Each structure stands twice: as structure tokens, then as C-alpha cells.
Amino acid sequence: MTKDKKLRSTEWFGVPGKDGFHHRSWMKNQGFPDDQFDGRPVIGICNTWSELTPCNAHFRILAERVKRGVYEAGGFPLEFPVMSLGETLMRPTTMMFRNLASMDVEESIRANPIDGVVLLTGCDKTTPSLVMGAASCDLPTVVVSGGPMLNGRWRGEQIGSGTHVWKFEELSKIGEMTVEGFRDAEACMSRSVGHCMTMGTASTMASMMEALGLGLPTNAAIPAADSRRNVLAQLAGRRIVAMVKEDLRMSKILTREAFENAIRANGAIGGSTNAVVHLLAIAGRIGTDLNLEDWDRLGRDVPCIVNLMPSGEFLMEDFYYAGGLPVVLRELGEAGLLHKGALTASGKTMWENVHDAECFNRQVITPMSDPFKSEGGICVLTGNLAPNGAVFKPSAASPSLMQHRGRAVVFEDIDHYKARIDDPDLDIDENCVMVLKNCGPKGYPGFSEVGNMALPAKILQKGITDMVRISDARMSGTAYGTVVLHISPEAAEGGPLALVRDGDMIELDVAARRLHLDVSEEELDGRRGAWTKPIAPERGYWRMYHDHVLQADSGCDFDFLVGSSGAPVPRESH
Ligand code: FES
């Protein structure tokens, strides 16, 4: 703590008279001794535990371990719940509720006597929602990720969360997997506590926390079931008390340099395209200048050096045993692609954290000089079909399709796609470009992960597993394919994607960063005149979401949530 800075919590627990009585007395019904209110740092443990969020269902144990660390360091830990976003069950999509959960986090922190925060994050959106909310308060904060599940194992084969679901679905479609086998694989894939163990969005965001410096070293990869995950939580509990004393607030860690480190780390791990919208939104909250073009510019020289599904063959457990993210960050540092002096939650610089990291398996983490894939970074495409940009993940795509011209087969929305895709009369071949509209932030609504449309059965039966697909949707981080995503503006906002028709020719040229609809401006103007805006939802949160969500190129935050209000002490209530 800097000398003359008073702890926020003393405004509740350290005041005389009836106000102090109120604040302390009711807390004492939980059995806290009087000395807990003596001016020691109060640490909020923001918990996304929920049985409806299976990836975070072990968080009660993790929270207890954080508390141990806080007590050891002389702090007073208080756990509180926030909205938990479970990827597998919530409809229409968790992305619809990311900003809502962030509001819960922000207001819960600001309204309470909290001096520092530990964020317990795991399943995809639980990470960005908590970090966004906390960033708008800007207190000392450390992230503890819940950790990935143990590797999936099914009939002698290593299987990865999500990634193998797409594969199994394709095999079932062409009659090469039985219903019994499909059912049997379920428990074999998800066989321990933790989040998806591929380099999907959860693992990517856990890696982003470590690369940004918000998580302690090794945060990204320790399996949830490994006792060292609990040790990390305990150490984070100790560390947050020191961070409060050092006044090491989020804004001192989330600098431009930190975001540049994270973007390059995302390229090196072959991370999820979802990180693009989440990091843009987090940067917007903390007030760091970051835009979509930064992703392309900073990621261009970064090869993918992590051989994990969905782009590769290994899984997060293997990544941890190989040395984990510290090795990747060290490789980036040695290649001149890391801001070594960026400050981190450990109290040390990024380079002090990782400079002696050792790799124990060069099949899993390759050297920069001999990378797993030469192109790791996210590409940002523009053109008359995506005036404000679209994203593309080259490490998950087929090189042979990255320059392609094809005839559009258009699906007006996800229901239209489902109704048509396996129609034997659908006029489609492997050279066509599949186009999906109205699945962007407003369109679905909620920007769902449907961009990697499954191919028609009649094409899969030919042994073809990839085609060019374009949409304003997102894609699961566990998915793969030659897929253009996040087209902005989206179709539901009247973006040019809304104007594409069956039979139009579309050109994709990833090297030139170009996505082009080969239709004359005059023709497009005519189609634009005939376009009608979809009807907005009538009431409730969906209405607020619709009226305020920003487009994908701006991170999909609400317009009124961008920025920080800090954590002033709110007015007394009694
Ligand atoms: Fe929770 Fe994948 S479903 S991380």
C-alpha cells in the first residue's frame, strides 16, 4: 500500500458509530473474529461456480485454496458469486450474456468493501466477462483460471473437447460411427473437472491472461485435476494481498505492451478467433488503444509453435508437461517479439517470469526456428464484402483454399441452413463458397458460434472435409476449417453480406487480406434498396443488448460500458 492511500474497505469496516456497527455486526454472524476488521486488505473472490457451468463446477475448492493464501498473507478473503456463463447449455449463446455478466462483476466489486480481487474464470465467456467488469473498477486484480480437463481418451485414441465432436458428427453423417459409439465417447471426452482441453476459447483466454500478465506464470495450462492448480490458487491468494499493498492496479498491467504480448502469444499458440473480440472489449474498458488492424499487423510475423488441437494433434495436458505458456513466451522473447519489461501480477516483469522456462517436449512446443505452422497470427480481411473487417485463422485452414474463387450458396440464417444443408437437391459442390447471414452480434441474436457450418453429407461422402465458408458469426475455438468469420458490419445491420445471393462469385485471397463480392456496385445498390431491417426484440435484456451492442470489429461491448469508472466508494446507505 502506498503510504497515504487508505484502503477502500476502511470506509465500511473502519468507521465509528452505527455505520461501522452495521457493517461489522452482520458480517460477524458468519463467525469472523473482530480482528478481521482491523484494516487488513479485504480480498473479494469473484466466483463463477455453477452446476450449470460444468467447466467451473470445481471452483468451490479453488476458492478455498485462494482463501488459504489470503489468510497466510494477512488479508481477509470474502467470496462472492456472479453470473456464470456455461458454454454448453445456455441459449441462444453465452456471448449474448458476456456484457450482462460483466455488469454484475463491475457493480458487485464497486458496491462492496473490496480492496483487491481474485477472479475465478474457466469456461469461455467467464474469463472476458469477469476481466471486463473488473477493468472498469481498476482495483488490484489477479486471475486464477480453473484449468483444462485431463486429455480425452476413447478406445485407444486421444480425443479433444469440441474438436472431436465435429469429427464424430461428420463420421455419423456418413455412417462411419454408430449411435452407441457416439454416446460412449461422451464420458471419455469429459472425464475430469475442468474446461475444454483443446486450444479452444477457454484455453486461449487462460493463455491470454498469462500473456497479459493478469495471471501468475503457468496459469494457462495446469490441468484442473492436478494438485498444482490448487497451489497456484493459494499463491494467487498470497499475491493479491501484496498487490493491494503495492497498489498494483489493473491499469498498470493492462498496457499497450501487454496487449501486444497477448496478440503475439495468441499467434504462437494458434489461439481462438474469439480472443479478438474479447481483447478488444477488455482494452476498451481499461482505456488502452487497440483495434482490429493491430491483430493483423502484430500477428503477421508470428509462427504457430504449439501443436495442439484443433490445429494440431496434442492437448492441454501435453502442453503443460512440455513447459506450458512460459516456454512460448520465452521463445517470443528470444525472437524479439515480446515486450520483456511489461509488468505482471507476480510483481515481476514478463521476462523475469519466463526467461529460464524450459521445454520438455519439442513435438508439442516447437522452436521458432522450426515452427509447427509458419502462419500463426489471426488475419484481418477487408473488401467490399467486409468494409470494417473480418477475421480468419490460417493455422486452422486448408492452405489450398486460402486463395479461392467460388460460387456462393447462401443461407439466409441458421434455420435456413439447417433446412437446406442435406437436401439432396441443393446445388452445391466442393468449389462453392458457403455463405451464412444473420448470425452476427444482433442477428442470431448474440453472435453465435455457427460459422464453421458442417459440410453437406453428399460432399463429405466424397471424402472432402473442407470448403470455404464465410459469415458474420463466430466459430468455436475448438473448430477448424477455411472459415471467414466476424464479417463487419453484419447482415442484420445492413452490411454487404446481406446482399449476397445464390450464384454470386466470391473471391478469398488471404495473402492479400481480401474478401471480394464480384457484383457491380449498381447491382448492389439495387439490392440494398430492397433490403429490410430485421425487427428488434420488444423488451427486457434482449432489447438492451440489441440497442447497445457494438459490432465485432469493436469487440461487441455495449456502447455505454466502454471505459472505466474506477472504484470510488459509493454513498453510505443507512
Ligand atoms: Fe466450457 Fe469449452 S464448454 S470451456
Coordinates of C-alpha atoms and ligand atoms in Angstrom, one line a residue:
M1 CA 0.0 0.0 0.0
T2 CA 1.4 3.4 -0.8
K3 CA 1.9 5.5 2.3
D4 CA -1.1 7.9 2.3
K5 CA -3.6 5.7 0.4
K6 CA -6.4 4.4 2.6
L7 CA -7.9 1.1 1.9
R8 CA -11.4 1.2 0.4
S9 CA -12.7 -1.3 3.0
T10 CA -11.9 1.0 5.9
E11 CA -14.8 3.2 4.6
W12 CA -17.1 0.3 5.7
F13 CA -15.3 -1.5 8.5
G14 CA -13.2 1.3 10.0
V15 CA -15.9 3.9 10.5
P16 CA -17.2 4.8 14.0
G17 CA -20.8 4.8 15.3
K18 CA -23.8 3.0 13.9
D19 CA -22.4 2.7 10.4
G20 CA -19.4 0.8 11.5
F21 CA -21.6 -1.3 13.7
H22 CA -23.9 -2.2 10.8
H23 CA -21.0 -3.2 8.6
R24 CA -19.2 -5.3 11.1
S25 CA -22.1 -6.8 13.1
W26 CA -23.9 -8.5 10.3
M27 CA -20.6 -9.9 9.0
K28 CA -19.9 -11.4 12.4
N29 CA -22.9 -13.7 12.0
Q30 CA -20.6 -15.7 9.8
G31 CA -18.2 -16.2 12.8
F32 CA -15.5 -13.7 11.8
P33 CA -13.4 -12.6 14.8
D34 CA -13.2 -8.8 15.5
D35 CA -9.5 -8.6 14.4
Q36 CA -10.6 -9.3 10.7
F37 CA -11.9 -5.8 10.6
D38 CA -8.7 -4.1 11.8
G39 CA -7.8 -2.5 8.5
R40 CA -6.3 -5.5 6.7
P41 CA -6.9 -5.8 3.0
V42 CA -10.2 -7.3 2.1
I43 CA -9.9 -9.5 -0.9
G44 CA -13.0 -10.3 -3.0
I45 CA -13.0 -13.8 -4.6
C46 CA -15.3 -13.5 -7.6
N47 CA -16.6 -17.0 -8.2
T48 CA -18.3 -18.3 -11.3
W49 CA -19.1 -21.7 -9.7
S50 CA -22.3 -23.2 -11.0
E51 CA -23.5 -26.7 -11.7
L52 CA -24.9 -25.3 -14.9
T53 CA -21.3 -24.4 -15.9
P54 CA -19.7 -27.8 -15.8
C55 CA -16.3 -26.4 -16.7
N56 CA -16.3 -24.3 -13.5
A57 CA -18.0 -26.8 -11.2
H58 CA -14.8 -27.4 -9.1
F59 CA -14.5 -23.7 -8.2
R60 CA -15.6 -24.0 -4.6
I61 CA -12.4 -25.9 -3.9
L62 CA -10.3 -23.4 -5.8
A63 CA -11.9 -20.6 -3.9
E64 CA -11.0 -22.3 -0.6
R65 CA -7.4 -22.5 -1.8
V66 CA -7.3 -18.8 -2.6
K67 CA -8.6 -18.1 0.9
R68 CA -5.8 -20.0 2.4
G69 CA -3.3 -17.9 0.6
V70 CA -5.1 -14.6 1.5
Y71 CA -5.2 -15.6 5.2
E72 CA -1.5 -16.5 5.1
A73 CA -0.6 -13.1 3.8
G74 CA -2.7 -11.3 6.4
G75 CA -5.7 -10.4 4.3
F76 CA -9.4 -11.0 4.8
P77 CA -11.0 -13.1 2.0
L78 CA -14.7 -12.8 1.1
E79 CA -16.1 -14.9 -1.7
F80 CA -19.0 -13.7 -3.8
P81 CA -20.9 -15.2 -6.7
V82 CA -21.5 -13.6 -10.1
M83 CA -23.5 -14.7 -13.1
S84 CA -21.8 -17.8 -14.6
L85 CA -21.9 -18.4 -18.3
G86 CA -21.9 -22.1 -19.2
E87 CA -21.0 -22.6 -22.8
T88 CA -22.7 -25.9 -23.4
L89 CA -26.2 -25.3 -22.0
M90 CA -27.0 -21.6 -22.3
R91 CA -29.2 -20.4 -25.2
P92 CA -29.1 -18.7 -27.6
T93 CA -25.4 -18.3 -26.8
T94 CA -23.3 -17.2 -23.9
M95 CA -21.9 -14.3 -25.9
M96 CA -25.3 -12.7 -25.6
F97 CA -24.7 -12.5 -21.8
R98 CA -21.0 -11.7 -21.7
N99 CA -21.7 -8.0 -21.2
L100 CA -24.5 -8.6 -18.7
A101 CA -22.2 -10.7 -16.6
S102 CA -19.5 -8.0 -16.8
M103 CA -22.0 -5.5 -15.4
D104 CA -22.7 -7.9 -12.5
V105 CA -19.0 -8.1 -11.8
E106 CA -18.3 -4.4 -12.1
E107 CA -21.2 -3.4 -9.8
S108 CA -20.6 -6.2 -7.3
I109 CA -17.0 -5.1 -6.8
R110 CA -17.7 -1.4 -6.7
A111 CA -20.6 -1.7 -4.3
N112 CA -18.7 -3.7 -1.7
P113 CA -15.8 -3.2 0.8
I114 CA -13.3 -4.8 -1.5
D115 CA -9.6 -3.7 -1.9
G116 CA -8.4 -6.3 -4.3
V117 CA -10.0 -9.1 -6.4
V118 CA -9.2 -12.6 -7.4
L119 CA -11.2 -13.6 -10.5
L120 CA -12.0 -17.3 -10.8
T121 CA -12.5 -18.0 -14.5
G122 CA -12.8 -21.0 -16.7
C123 CA -15.5 -21.7 -19.3
D124 CA -15.1 -19.5 -22.4
K125 CA -17.0 -16.3 -21.5
T126 CA -16.4 -16.4 -17.8
T127 CA -12.9 -15.0 -18.5
P128 CA -13.7 -11.9 -20.6
S129 CA -16.8 -11.1 -18.6
L130 CA -15.0 -11.0 -15.3
V131 CA -12.0 -9.2 -16.6
M132 CA -14.1 -6.6 -18.4
G133 CA -16.1 -5.9 -15.3
A134 CA -13.1 -5.7 -13.0
A135 CA -11.2 -3.5 -15.5
S136 CA -14.0 -0.9 -15.2
C137 CA -13.2 -0.8 -11.5
D138 CA -9.4 -0.9 -11.8
L139 CA -8.6 -2.4 -8.4
P140 CA -5.6 -4.7 -7.9
T141 CA -6.7 -7.9 -9.6
V142 CA -5.3 -11.4 -10.3
V143 CA -6.9 -14.0 -12.5
V144 CA -6.9 -17.7 -11.5
S145 CA -8.1 -19.9 -14.3
G146 CA -9.8 -23.2 -13.4
G147 CA -7.6 -25.3 -15.7
P148 CA -8.3 -27.7 -18.5
M149 CA -9.8 -31.2 -18.2
L150 CA -7.5 -34.2 -18.5
N151 CA -6.9 -35.3 -22.1
G152 CA -9.9 -37.2 -23.5
R153 CA -9.3 -41.0 -24.2
W154 CA -11.7 -43.1 -26.2
R155 CA -11.0 -46.6 -27.5
G156 CA -7.2 -46.1 -27.6
E157 CA -7.5 -42.7 -29.2
Q158 CA -6.7 -39.3 -27.7
I159 CA -9.8 -37.1 -28.2
G160 CA -10.2 -33.4 -27.7
S161 CA -13.1 -31.3 -26.4
G162 CA -15.2 -29.9 -29.2
T163 CA -12.7 -30.8 -32.0
H164 CA -13.7 -34.5 -31.9
V165 CA -17.4 -33.6 -31.6
W166 CA -17.2 -32.0 -35.1
K167 CA -15.3 -35.1 -36.3
F168 CA -17.7 -37.6 -34.8
E169 CA -20.7 -35.7 -36.2
E170 CA -19.1 -35.9 -39.7
L171 CA -18.5 -39.7 -39.2
S172 CA -22.0 -40.2 -38.0
K173 CA -23.4 -38.3 -41.0
I174 CA -21.7 -40.6 -43.4
G175 CA -22.5 -43.8 -41.4
E176 CA -19.0 -44.4 -40.1
M177 CA -19.8 -44.1 -36.4
T178 CA -22.6 -45.8 -34.6
V179 CA -25.0 -44.2 -32.1
E180 CA -23.5 -46.4 -29.4
G181 CA -20.0 -45.2 -30.1
F182 CA -21.1 -41.6 -30.2
R183 CA -22.8 -42.0 -26.8
D184 CA -19.8 -43.9 -25.4
A185 CA -17.4 -41.1 -26.4
E186 CA -19.2 -38.5 -24.3
A187 CA -17.9 -39.7 -20.9
C188 CA -14.5 -40.5 -22.4
M189 CA -14.1 -36.9 -23.7
S190 CA -15.1 -35.1 -20.5
R191 CA -13.6 -37.4 -17.8
S192 CA -12.4 -34.9 -15.2
V193 CA -13.1 -31.5 -13.8
G194 CA -12.0 -28.5 -15.9
H195 CA -12.7 -26.7 -19.1
C196 CA -12.2 -27.8 -22.7
M197 CA -8.7 -29.3 -23.1
T198 CA -8.1 -28.3 -26.7
M199 CA -6.7 -24.9 -27.6
G200 CA -10.2 -23.6 -27.8
T201 CA -11.5 -20.4 -26.4
A202 CA -11.2 -21.3 -22.7
S203 CA -7.5 -22.4 -23.1
T204 CA -6.8 -19.5 -25.3
M205 CA -8.3 -17.0 -22.8
A206 CA -6.4 -18.6 -19.9
S207 CA -3.3 -18.2 -22.0
M208 CA -4.2 -14.6 -22.8
M209 CA -4.5 -13.9 -19.0
E210 CA -0.9 -15.2 -18.5
A211 CA 0.4 -13.3 -21.5
L212 CA -1.3 -10.1 -20.4
G213 CA 0.3 -10.5 -17.0
L214 CA -3.0 -10.8 -15.2
G215 CA -2.5 -14.4 -14.2
L216 CA 0.6 -15.9 -12.5
P217 CA 3.1 -17.9 -14.6
T218 CA 1.7 -21.4 -15.6
N219 CA -1.9 -20.2 -15.1
A220 CA -2.8 -21.3 -18.6
A221 CA -2.1 -25.0 -18.7
I222 CA -2.0 -26.8 -15.3
P223 CA -4.8 -29.4 -15.6
A224 CA -7.8 -28.7 -13.3
A225 CA -7.4 -32.1 -11.6
D226 CA -3.7 -31.6 -10.9
S227 CA -2.9 -30.6 -7.3
R228 CA -0.6 -27.8 -8.7
R229 CA -3.7 -25.9 -9.8
N230 CA -4.7 -25.6 -6.2
V231 CA -1.2 -24.5 -5.3
L232 CA -1.4 -21.8 -8.0
A233 CA -4.7 -20.6 -6.4
Q234 CA -3.1 -20.5 -3.0
L235 CA -0.2 -18.5 -4.3
A236 CA -2.6 -16.1 -6.1
G237 CA -4.3 -15.6 -2.7
R238 CA -1.0 -14.6 -1.1
R239 CA 0.0 -12.4 -4.1
I240 CA -3.2 -10.4 -4.2
V241 CA -2.7 -9.1 -0.7
A242 CA 0.8 -7.9 -1.7
M243 CA -0.7 -6.3 -4.9
V244 CA -3.1 -4.3 -2.7
K245 CA -0.2 -3.1 -0.6
E246 CA 1.8 -2.2 -3.8
D247 CA -1.3 -0.6 -5.3
L248 CA -0.7 -2.7 -8.4
R249 CA -4.0 -1.9 -10.2
M250 CA -5.1 -3.5 -13.5
S251 CA -4.3 -0.4 -15.4
K252 CA -0.7 -0.7 -14.5
I253 CA -0.6 -4.2 -16.0
L254 CA -3.0 -3.8 -19.0
T255 CA -0.8 -1.5 -21.0
R256 CA -0.5 -1.4 -24.8
E257 CA 2.7 -3.5 -24.4
A258 CA 0.7 -6.2 -22.5
F259 CA -1.9 -6.4 -25.3
E260 CA 0.8 -6.6 -27.9
N261 CA 2.3 -9.5 -26.0
A262 CA -1.0 -11.2 -25.8
I263 CA -1.8 -10.8 -29.5
R264 CA 1.6 -12.3 -30.4
A265 CA 1.1 -15.1 -27.9
N266 CA -2.2 -15.9 -29.5
G267 CA -0.5 -16.3 -32.8
A268 CA 2.2 -18.6 -31.3
I269 CA -0.4 -20.9 -29.6
G270 CA -2.7 -21.0 -32.6
G271 CA -5.4 -19.4 -30.4
S272 CA -9.1 -18.9 -30.9
T273 CA -10.5 -16.2 -33.1
N274 CA -12.8 -15.4 -30.1
A275 CA -9.8 -13.8 -28.4
V276 CA -10.1 -10.9 -30.9
V277 CA -13.4 -9.7 -29.7
H278 CA -12.6 -10.3 -26.1
L279 CA -9.3 -8.5 -26.0
L280 CA -10.7 -5.6 -27.9
A281 CA -13.5 -5.3 -25.3
I282 CA -11.1 -5.6 -22.4
A283 CA -8.8 -2.9 -23.9
G284 CA -11.9 -0.7 -24.3
R285 CA -12.7 -1.0 -20.7
I286 CA -9.2 -0.2 -19.4
G287 CA -8.7 2.6 -21.9
T288 CA -5.9 1.1 -23.9
D289 CA -5.8 1.9 -27.6
L290 CA -6.3 -1.3 -29.6
N291 CA -8.0 -2.0 -32.8
L292 CA -8.8 -4.8 -35.2
E293 CA -5.9 -4.0 -37.6
D294 CA -3.5 -4.4 -34.7
W295 CA -4.3 -8.1 -34.7
D296 CA -3.2 -8.5 -38.3
R297 CA -0.1 -6.2 -38.0
L298 CA 1.2 -7.8 -34.8
G299 CA 0.4 -11.3 -35.7
R300 CA 1.9 -11.3 -39.2
D301 CA 5.5 -12.4 -38.2
V302 CA 4.3 -14.9 -35.6
P303 CA 4.5 -18.6 -36.4
C304 CA 2.4 -21.1 -34.6
I305 CA 4.7 -23.1 -32.3
V306 CA 2.2 -25.1 -30.3
N307 CA 0.9 -28.3 -31.8
L308 CA -2.5 -28.6 -30.2
M309 CA -5.9 -29.4 -31.4
P310 CA -7.8 -28.1 -33.2
S311 CA -4.9 -27.0 -35.5
G312 CA -2.6 -29.9 -34.4
E313 CA -2.5 -33.2 -32.5
F314 CA -1.8 -32.7 -28.8
L315 CA -3.9 -31.4 -25.9
M316 CA -3.5 -29.0 -22.9
E317 CA -2.2 -31.7 -20.6
D318 CA 0.6 -32.3 -23.0
F319 CA 1.2 -28.6 -23.3
Y320 CA 1.6 -28.3 -19.5
Y321 CA 4.0 -31.2 -19.3
A322 CA 6.0 -29.7 -22.2
G323 CA 6.5 -26.5 -20.2
G324 CA 3.4 -24.5 -21.0
L325 CA 3.0 -20.9 -21.9
P326 CA 6.2 -19.7 -20.2
V327 CA 8.1 -21.6 -22.9
V328 CA 6.1 -19.9 -25.6
L329 CA 6.7 -16.5 -24.1
R330 CA 10.4 -17.2 -23.8
E331 CA 10.5 -18.2 -27.5
L332 CA 8.7 -15.0 -28.4
G333 CA 11.2 -13.0 -26.2
E334 CA 14.2 -14.6 -27.9
A335 CA 12.7 -13.8 -31.3
G336 CA 12.3 -10.1 -30.4
L337 CA 8.5 -10.5 -30.3
L338 CA 7.9 -9.8 -26.6
H339 CA 7.8 -6.6 -24.6
K340 CA 10.1 -8.0 -21.9
G341 CA 9.6 -5.2 -19.4
A342 CA 5.8 -5.5 -19.2
L343 CA 4.8 -5.6 -15.5
T344 CA 2.8 -8.6 -14.4
A345 CA 0.7 -9.7 -11.4
S346 CA 3.7 -11.6 -10.0
G347 CA 5.3 -8.2 -9.3
K348 CA 8.0 -9.1 -11.8
T349 CA 8.4 -8.2 -15.4
M350 CA 7.3 -10.6 -18.1
W351 CA 10.9 -11.5 -18.9
E352 CA 11.8 -12.2 -15.3
N353 CA 8.8 -14.6 -15.2
V354 CA 9.8 -16.6 -18.3
H355 CA 13.4 -16.2 -19.2
D356 CA 14.5 -19.5 -17.7
A357 CA 11.5 -21.6 -18.9
E358 CA 12.5 -25.0 -20.2
C359 CA 10.8 -27.0 -22.9
F360 CA 10.4 -30.7 -22.2
N361 CA 8.8 -31.9 -25.4
R362 CA 9.7 -30.3 -28.8
Q363 CA 6.9 -32.1 -30.5
V364 CA 4.3 -30.2 -28.5
I365 CA 6.1 -26.8 -28.4
T366 CA 8.4 -26.4 -31.4
P367 CA 11.2 -23.9 -31.7
M368 CA 10.6 -20.6 -33.5
S369 CA 13.2 -21.6 -36.0
D370 CA 11.3 -24.8 -37.0
P371 CA 7.7 -23.9 -36.3
F372 CA 4.7 -26.2 -36.3
K373 CA 3.0 -23.9 -38.7
S374 CA 4.6 -20.8 -40.4
E375 CA 1.5 -18.6 -40.1
G376 CA 0.0 -18.4 -36.6
G377 CA -1.5 -14.9 -36.3
I378 CA -5.1 -14.0 -36.9
C379 CA -5.5 -12.4 -40.4
V380 CA -7.9 -9.5 -40.8
L381 CA -9.5 -9.4 -44.3
T382 CA -11.3 -6.5 -45.8
G383 CA -13.0 -5.8 -49.1
N384 CA -16.4 -4.8 -50.4
L385 CA -17.9 -7.8 -48.5
A386 CA -16.4 -6.8 -45.2
P387 CA -15.8 -3.0 -45.2
N388 CA -14.9 -2.9 -41.5
G389 CA -13.1 -6.2 -41.5
A390 CA -13.4 -10.0 -41.0
V391 CA -11.1 -12.5 -39.2
F392 CA -9.5 -15.6 -40.5
K393 CA -7.4 -18.2 -38.7
P394 CA -4.8 -19.6 -41.1
S395 CA -3.5 -22.3 -38.8
A396 CA -6.9 -23.9 -38.8
A397 CA -7.5 -23.6 -42.6
S398 CA -6.5 -25.6 -45.7
P399 CA -3.6 -23.9 -47.5
S400 CA -5.1 -25.0 -50.8
L401 CA -8.2 -22.9 -50.2
M402 CA -6.7 -19.7 -48.9
Q403 CA -6.8 -18.3 -52.4
H404 CA -10.1 -19.3 -53.9
R405 CA -12.9 -18.1 -56.2
G406 CA -16.2 -19.8 -55.9
R407 CA -20.0 -19.6 -56.5
A408 CA -22.0 -18.5 -53.4
V409 CA -24.5 -20.9 -51.9
V410 CA -26.4 -18.6 -49.5
F411 CA -28.2 -19.5 -46.2
E412 CA -30.3 -16.5 -45.0
D413 CA -30.0 -17.6 -41.4
I414 CA -29.2 -20.7 -39.3
D415 CA -32.6 -22.2 -39.7
H416 CA -32.4 -21.8 -43.4
Y417 CA -29.0 -23.6 -43.3
K418 CA -30.4 -26.4 -41.2
A419 CA -33.3 -26.9 -43.5
R420 CA -31.3 -26.9 -46.7
I421 CA -27.8 -28.3 -46.0
D422 CA -28.6 -32.0 -46.5
D423 CA -31.3 -31.5 -49.2
P424 CA -30.1 -33.8 -52.0
D425 CA -31.3 -31.2 -54.5
L426 CA -29.1 -28.4 -53.0
D427 CA -27.0 -27.1 -55.9
I428 CA -23.6 -27.2 -54.3
D429 CA -20.1 -28.7 -54.9
E430 CA -16.8 -28.5 -53.1
N431 CA -15.7 -25.4 -55.1
C432 CA -18.7 -23.4 -53.9
V433 CA -18.5 -20.8 -51.1
M434 CA -20.9 -21.4 -48.3
V435 CA -22.4 -18.1 -47.1
L436 CA -24.3 -17.8 -43.8
K437 CA -26.1 -14.5 -42.9
N438 CA -27.7 -13.0 -39.9
C439 CA -25.6 -14.7 -37.2
G440 CA -23.7 -11.6 -36.1
P441 CA -23.9 -9.7 -32.8
K442 CA -27.5 -8.6 -33.4
G443 CA -28.6 -11.2 -36.0
Y444 CA -28.6 -14.5 -34.2
P445 CA -29.1 -12.7 -31.7
G446 CA -25.9 -12.9 -29.7
F447 CA -23.1 -13.7 -32.3
S448 CA -23.3 -17.5 -32.1
E449 CA -20.5 -20.0 -32.9
V450 CA -22.0 -21.3 -36.1
G451 CA -19.6 -20.0 -38.6
N452 CA -17.9 -23.4 -39.2
M453 CA -21.0 -24.8 -40.9
A454 CA -20.8 -28.6 -41.3
L455 CA -20.5 -29.5 -45.0
P456 CA -23.3 -31.2 -46.8
A457 CA -23.3 -35.0 -46.4
K458 CA -23.0 -35.5 -50.2
I459 CA -19.7 -33.7 -50.1
L460 CA -18.4 -35.4 -47.0
Q461 CA -19.2 -38.7 -48.7
K462 CA -16.7 -37.8 -51.4
G463 CA -14.0 -37.7 -48.7
I464 CA -13.9 -33.9 -48.8
T465 CA -13.7 -32.3 -45.4
D466 CA -13.2 -28.6 -46.0
M467 CA -14.7 -25.8 -48.1
V468 CA -14.6 -22.0 -47.9
R469 CA -17.3 -20.8 -45.6
I470 CA -18.0 -17.1 -44.8
S471 CA -20.3 -15.5 -42.3
D472 CA -20.9 -12.8 -39.7
A473 CA -20.9 -15.5 -37.0
R474 CA -18.1 -16.6 -34.7
M475 CA -16.6 -20.1 -34.6
S476 CA -15.8 -22.2 -31.6
G477 CA -12.2 -22.2 -30.7
T478 CA -12.2 -25.9 -30.9
A479 CA -13.3 -25.9 -34.5
Y480 CA -11.3 -25.8 -37.7
G481 CA -11.6 -25.2 -41.5
T482 CA -11.2 -22.4 -44.1
V483 CA -13.7 -20.2 -42.4
V484 CA -14.0 -16.4 -42.7
L485 CA -15.7 -15.0 -39.5
H486 CA -16.9 -11.8 -37.8
I487 CA -17.8 -10.1 -41.1
S488 CA -18.5 -6.5 -40.1
P489 CA -20.9 -4.8 -40.5
E490 CA -23.1 -7.8 -40.0
A491 CA -26.0 -8.7 -42.3
A492 CA -28.6 -7.7 -39.7
E493 CA -27.2 -4.2 -39.7
G494 CA -27.4 -4.0 -43.5
G495 CA -23.7 -4.9 -44.2
P496 CA -22.9 -6.0 -47.7
L497 CA -23.2 -9.6 -46.6
A498 CA -27.0 -9.1 -46.5
L499 CA -26.9 -8.5 -50.3
V500 CA -25.2 -11.8 -51.4
R501 CA -27.3 -14.1 -53.5
D502 CA -27.0 -17.7 -54.7
G503 CA -24.7 -17.8 -57.7
D504 CA -22.7 -14.6 -57.0
M505 CA -19.0 -15.1 -57.3
I506 CA -16.8 -14.6 -54.2
E507 CA -13.1 -14.2 -54.1
L508 CA -11.0 -15.0 -51.0
D509 CA -7.3 -14.1 -51.0
V510 CA -5.8 -14.5 -47.6
A511 CA -2.3 -13.4 -48.6
A512 CA -3.7 -10.2 -50.0
R513 CA -6.1 -9.9 -47.0
R514 CA -9.0 -9.6 -49.4
L515 CA -12.6 -10.7 -49.4
H516 CA -14.5 -9.6 -52.5
L517 CA -18.0 -10.0 -53.8
D518 CA -17.8 -9.9 -57.6
V519 CA -21.0 -8.0 -58.2
S520 CA -21.3 -4.5 -59.7
E521 CA -22.0 -1.5 -57.4
E522 CA -25.1 -0.7 -59.4
E523 CA -26.5 -4.2 -58.8
L524 CA -25.6 -4.0 -55.1
D525 CA -27.3 -0.6 -54.8
G526 CA -30.5 -2.1 -56.3
R527 CA -30.4 -5.0 -53.8
R528 CA -29.7 -2.6 -50.9
G529 CA -32.9 -0.7 -51.8
A530 CA -34.9 -3.9 -51.4
W531 CA -33.3 -4.9 -48.1
T532 CA -35.4 -4.6 -44.9
K533 CA -34.0 -4.4 -41.4
P534 CA -35.0 -7.3 -39.1
I535 CA -37.5 -6.4 -36.3
A536 CA -35.8 -5.5 -32.9
P537 CA -36.8 -7.5 -29.8
E538 CA -39.5 -5.8 -27.8
R539 CA -38.4 -5.8 -24.2
G540 CA -36.0 -6.9 -21.5
Y541 CA -32.3 -7.6 -21.6
W542 CA -32.5 -8.7 -25.2
R543 CA -33.8 -5.3 -26.1
M544 CA -31.0 -3.6 -24.3
Y545 CA -28.5 -5.9 -25.9
H546 CA -29.9 -5.2 -29.4
D547 CA -29.9 -1.4 -28.9
H548 CA -26.4 -1.1 -27.5
V549 CA -24.1 -3.9 -28.7
L550 CA -21.2 -2.8 -30.8
Q551 CA -20.1 -4.6 -34.0
A552 CA -17.5 -7.3 -34.0
D553 CA -14.7 -5.0 -35.1
S554 CA -15.2 -3.0 -31.9
G555 CA -15.3 -6.0 -29.5
C556 CA -19.1 -6.3 -29.1
D557 CA -19.2 -4.4 -25.8
F558 CA -22.2 -2.2 -25.1
D559 CA -21.6 1.4 -26.2
F560 CA -22.3 2.7 -22.7
L561 CA -20.0 0.2 -21.0
V562 CA -16.8 1.2 -22.8
G563 CA -14.3 2.7 -20.4
S564 CA -13.7 2.7 -16.6
S565 CA -15.4 4.4 -13.7
G566 CA -12.8 3.3 -11.2
A567 CA -13.9 2.2 -7.7
P568 CA -14.9 5.2 -5.8
V569 CA -16.6 4.4 -2.5
P570 CA -20.4 4.7 -3.1
R571 CA -22.5 6.8 -0.8
E572 CA -23.5 5.3 2.6
S573 CA -26.9 3.6 2.6
H574 CA -28.0 3.8 6.2
Ligands
FES1 FE1 -16.6 -24.7 -21.2 FE2 -15.5 -25.5 -23.6 S1 -17.5 -25.8 -22.9 S2 -14.7 -24.4 -22.0

